[in-house]
């Protein structure tokens, strides 16, 4: 599988899970958190699908396309490891996390602080969609649609 093929499959998995989660949270109240604004493509998609919802995006810096930069009050700049704990208790109904690097050693360091943090940010039964596995007992893995290969993307609900 070429890196291009792998990237396309990852993006397809991301979109499929986001669309599924958007439907699942429609009757719930609470913000959506986007970890890793990057170019802002995913933020743009979330914005389109959830026009009434507060979506708070996090990144170390702004590199997003100008159409995909959140308003200042919904943009949190700095290392997520330091900024996100200020949002504990925000009762997010959905968190999308795309902050993996593909470098195993680096991603393992991220997973070590990220996995315990995510359930503290979620409302009860809130959902997390992540490019990195988040293995903690407070997050229950949800079944993936058949189209998503094992390990390509991860889907959880706060237990
Ligand atoms: C793969 S990109 C996200 C792409 C995004 N989903 C999009 O649609 O463009 C990952 C982003 O996460 C950010 N990031 C990674 N680790 C971070 C951290 N610890 N704190 C803040 N931002 C981080 C990087 O700066 C980068 O912009």
CSV table of C-alpha atoms and ligand atoms in Angstrom, one decimal:
chain,number,residue,atom,x,y,z
A,1,UNK,CA,0.0,0.0,0.0
A,2,UNK,CA,1.5,3.3,-1.0
A,3,UNK,CA,1.6,6.2,1.5
A,4,UNK,CA,-0.9,8.0,-0.8
A,5,UNK,CA,-3.3,5.0,-0.6
A,6,UNK,CA,-2.8,4.8,3.1
A,7,UNK,CA,-3.5,8.6,3.6
A,8,UNK,CA,-6.7,8.4,1.4
A,9,UNK,CA,-8.0,5.4,3.4
A,10,UNK,CA,-7.3,7.3,6.7
A,11,UNK,CA,-9.2,10.3,5.5
A,12,UNK,CA,-12.1,8.2,4.3
A,13,UNK,CA,-12.2,6.5,7.7
A,14,UNK,CA,-12.1,9.9,9.4
A,15,UNK,CA,-15.0,11.3,7.4
A,16,UNK,CA,-17.1,8.2,7.8
A,17,UNK,CA,-16.7,8.2,11.5
A,18,UNK,CA,-17.3,11.9,11.8
A,19,UNK,CA,-20.5,11.7,9.8
A,20,UNK,CA,-21.7,8.8,11.9
A,21,UNK,CA,-20.8,10.6,15.2
A,22,UNK,CA,-22.5,13.8,14.0
A,23,UNK,CA,-25.8,11.9,13.6
A,24,UNK,CA,-25.3,10.2,17.0
A,25,UNK,CA,-24.8,13.5,18.9
A,26,UNK,CA,-27.7,15.4,17.2
A,27,UNK,CA,-29.9,15.3,20.3
A,28,UNK,CA,-27.1,16.0,22.8
A,29,UNK,CA,-25.9,19.4,24.0
A,30,UNK,CA,-22.3,20.4,24.4
A,31,UNK,CA,-19.3,21.6,22.4
A,32,UNK,CA,-17.2,19.6,19.9
A,33,UNK,CA,-13.4,19.7,20.2
A,34,UNK,CA,-11.0,19.4,17.3
A,35,UNK,CA,-7.5,18.5,18.3
A,36,UNK,CA,-5.1,19.4,15.5
A,37,UNK,CA,-6.6,22.2,13.4
A,38,UNK,CA,-3.8,21.8,10.8
A,39,UNK,CA,-5.0,22.9,7.4
A,40,UNK,CA,-8.5,23.1,8.8
A,41,UNK,CA,-10.1,20.6,6.3
A,42,UNK,CA,-11.6,18.6,9.1
A,43,UNK,CA,-12.7,21.7,11.0
A,44,UNK,CA,-14.4,22.9,7.8
A,45,UNK,CA,-16.2,19.6,7.4
A,46,UNK,CA,-17.4,19.7,11.1
A,47,UNK,CA,-18.5,23.3,10.6
A,48,UNK,CA,-20.5,22.4,7.6
A,49,UNK,CA,-22.1,19.4,9.3
A,50,UNK,CA,-22.7,21.1,12.6
A,51,UNK,CA,-23.6,24.7,11.8
A,52,UNK,CA,-25.2,25.5,15.2
A,53,UNK,CA,-22.6,23.7,17.3
A,54,UNK,CA,-19.7,25.4,19.2
A,55,UNK,CA,-16.6,23.8,17.8
A,56,UNK,CA,-13.3,24.6,19.6
A,57,UNK,CA,-10.1,23.9,17.7
A,58,UNK,CA,-6.7,23.4,19.2
A,59,UNK,CA,-3.3,23.6,17.6
A,60,UNK,CA,0.2,24.8,18.4
A,61,UNK,CA,-0.1,27.5,15.7
A,62,UNK,CA,-2.4,28.5,12.9
A,63,UNK,CA,-1.6,27.0,9.6
A,64,UNK,CA,-5.2,26.7,8.4
A,65,UNK,CA,-6.6,27.9,5.1
A,66,UNK,CA,-8.2,31.3,5.7
A,67,UNK,CA,-11.7,29.9,5.2
A,68,UNK,CA,-11.1,27.4,8.0
A,69,UNK,CA,-9.8,29.5,10.8
A,70,UNK,CA,-12.2,29.5,13.8
A,71,UNK,CA,-13.3,32.7,15.5
A,72,UNK,CA,-10.8,33.8,18.2
A,73,UNK,CA,-13.0,32.6,21.1
A,74,UNK,CA,-13.0,29.1,19.6
A,75,UNK,CA,-9.3,28.8,18.8
A,76,UNK,CA,-6.9,27.6,21.4
A,77,UNK,CA,-3.2,28.0,20.6
A,78,UNK,CA,-0.4,26.2,22.4
A,79,UNK,CA,0.6,22.6,23.2
A,80,UNK,CA,-2.7,20.6,23.7
A,81,UNK,CA,-1.0,18.8,26.6
A,82,UNK,CA,-1.0,22.2,28.4
A,83,UNK,CA,-4.1,23.9,26.9
A,84,UNK,CA,-6.7,21.1,27.0
A,85,UNK,CA,-6.7,20.5,30.8
A,86,UNK,CA,-8.2,24.0,31.1
A,87,UNK,CA,-11.3,22.5,29.4
A,88,UNK,CA,-11.8,19.7,31.8
A,89,UNK,CA,-15.5,19.8,32.7
A,90,UNK,CA,-16.6,21.3,29.4
A,91,UNK,CA,-18.6,18.2,28.7
A,92,UNK,CA,-17.7,17.8,25.1
A,93,UNK,CA,-20.1,15.6,23.1
A,94,UNK,CA,-17.5,14.8,20.5
A,95,UNK,CA,-13.7,15.1,20.3
A,96,UNK,CA,-11.9,14.5,17.0
A,97,UNK,CA,-8.2,14.0,17.4
A,98,UNK,CA,-5.8,14.0,14.5
A,99,UNK,CA,-2.4,14.7,16.1
A,100,UNK,CA,-0.5,11.6,15.3
A,101,UNK,CA,2.8,11.8,13.4
A,102,UNK,CA,3.2,8.3,12.1
A,103,UNK,CA,6.5,8.1,14.1
A,104,UNK,CA,5.9,5.4,16.6
A,105,UNK,CA,8.1,6.6,19.4
A,106,UNK,CA,6.6,10.1,19.2
A,107,UNK,CA,3.1,8.9,19.0
A,108,UNK,CA,3.5,6.6,22.0
A,109,UNK,CA,4.6,9.7,24.1
A,110,UNK,CA,1.5,11.5,22.9
A,111,UNK,CA,-0.8,8.6,23.7
A,112,UNK,CA,0.6,8.4,27.2
A,113,UNK,CA,-0.8,11.9,28.2
A,114,UNK,CA,-3.6,12.1,25.7
A,115,UNK,CA,-5.5,8.9,26.6
A,116,UNK,CA,-6.2,9.7,30.3
A,117,UNK,CA,-7.1,13.3,29.3
A,118,UNK,CA,-9.8,12.6,26.8
A,119,UNK,CA,-12.5,11.0,29.1
A,120,UNK,CA,-12.1,14.0,31.4
A,121,UNK,CA,-13.1,16.3,28.6
A,122,UNK,CA,-16.1,14.3,27.4
A,123,UNK,CA,-19.7,14.4,28.6
A,124,UNK,CA,-21.1,11.1,29.8
A,125,UNK,CA,-21.5,8.9,26.7
A,126,UNK,CA,-19.6,11.5,24.7
A,127,UNK,CA,-17.7,10.3,21.6
A,128,UNK,CA,-14.1,10.4,20.6
A,129,UNK,CA,-12.7,9.8,17.1
A,130,UNK,CA,-9.0,9.4,17.0
A,131,UNK,CA,-6.2,8.7,14.6
A,132,UNK,CA,-4.2,7.3,17.6
A,133,UNK,CA,-5.4,4.4,19.8
A,134,UNK,CA,-6.6,5.7,23.3
A,135,UNK,CA,-6.4,2.7,25.6
A,136,UNK,CA,-7.9,3.6,29.0
A,137,UNK,CA,-10.7,1.9,30.9
A,138,UNK,CA,-12.9,5.1,30.8
A,139,UNK,CA,-13.2,4.9,27.0
A,140,UNK,CA,-15.2,2.0,25.5
A,141,UNK,CA,-14.1,1.1,22.0
A,142,UNK,CA,-17.1,1.2,19.6
A,143,UNK,CA,-17.4,-1.1,16.6
A,144,UNK,CA,-16.0,0.3,13.3
A,145,UNK,CA,-17.9,0.3,10.0
A,146,UNK,CA,-16.8,-2.6,7.8
A,147,UNK,CA,-15.1,-0.2,5.4
A,148,UNK,CA,-12.6,0.8,8.0
A,149,UNK,CA,-9.6,-1.5,8.3
A,150,UNK,CA,-8.2,-2.5,11.8
A,151,UNK,CA,-6.0,0.2,13.3
A,152,UNK,CA,-6.7,2.8,10.7
A,153,UNK,CA,-8.9,5.0,12.9
A,154,UNK,CA,-10.3,4.6,16.4
A,155,UNK,CA,-13.8,5.3,17.8
A,156,UNK,CA,-14.7,5.4,21.5
A,157,UNK,CA,-17.5,6.4,23.8
A,158,UNK,CA,-17.0,7.6,27.4
A,159,UNK,CA,-17.8,4.6,29.5
B,1,LIG,C1,-2.3,16.0,10.8
B,1,LIG,S1,-2.5,17.7,11.2
B,1,LIG,C2,-4.2,17.9,11.4
B,1,LIG,C3,-4.9,18.0,10.1
B,1,LIG,C4,-6.3,18.4,10.2
B,1,LIG,N1,-7.2,17.4,10.6
B,1,LIG,C5,-6.8,19.0,8.9
B,1,LIG,O1,-7.9,18.8,8.5
B,1,LIG,O2,-6.0,19.8,8.3
B,1,LIG,C6,-1.9,17.7,12.9
B,1,LIG,C7,-1.9,19.0,13.6
B,1,LIG,O3,-1.8,18.8,15.0
B,1,LIG,C8,-1.0,19.8,15.6
B,1,LIG,N2,-0.5,19.2,16.8
B,1,LIG,C9,0.1,18.0,17.0
B,1,LIG,N3,0.5,17.8,18.2
B,1,LIG,C10,0.1,18.9,18.9
B,1,LIG,C11,0.1,19.3,20.3
B,1,LIG,N4,0.7,18.6,21.2
B,1,LIG,N5,-0.4,20.5,20.6
B,1,LIG,C12,-0.9,21.3,19.7
B,1,LIG,N6,-1.0,21.0,18.4
B,1,LIG,C13,-0.5,19.8,18.0
B,1,LIG,C14,0.1,20.1,14.5
B,1,LIG,O4,0.6,21.4,14.7
B,1,LIG,C15,-0.7,19.9,13.2
B,1,LIG,O5,-1.2,21.1,12.7
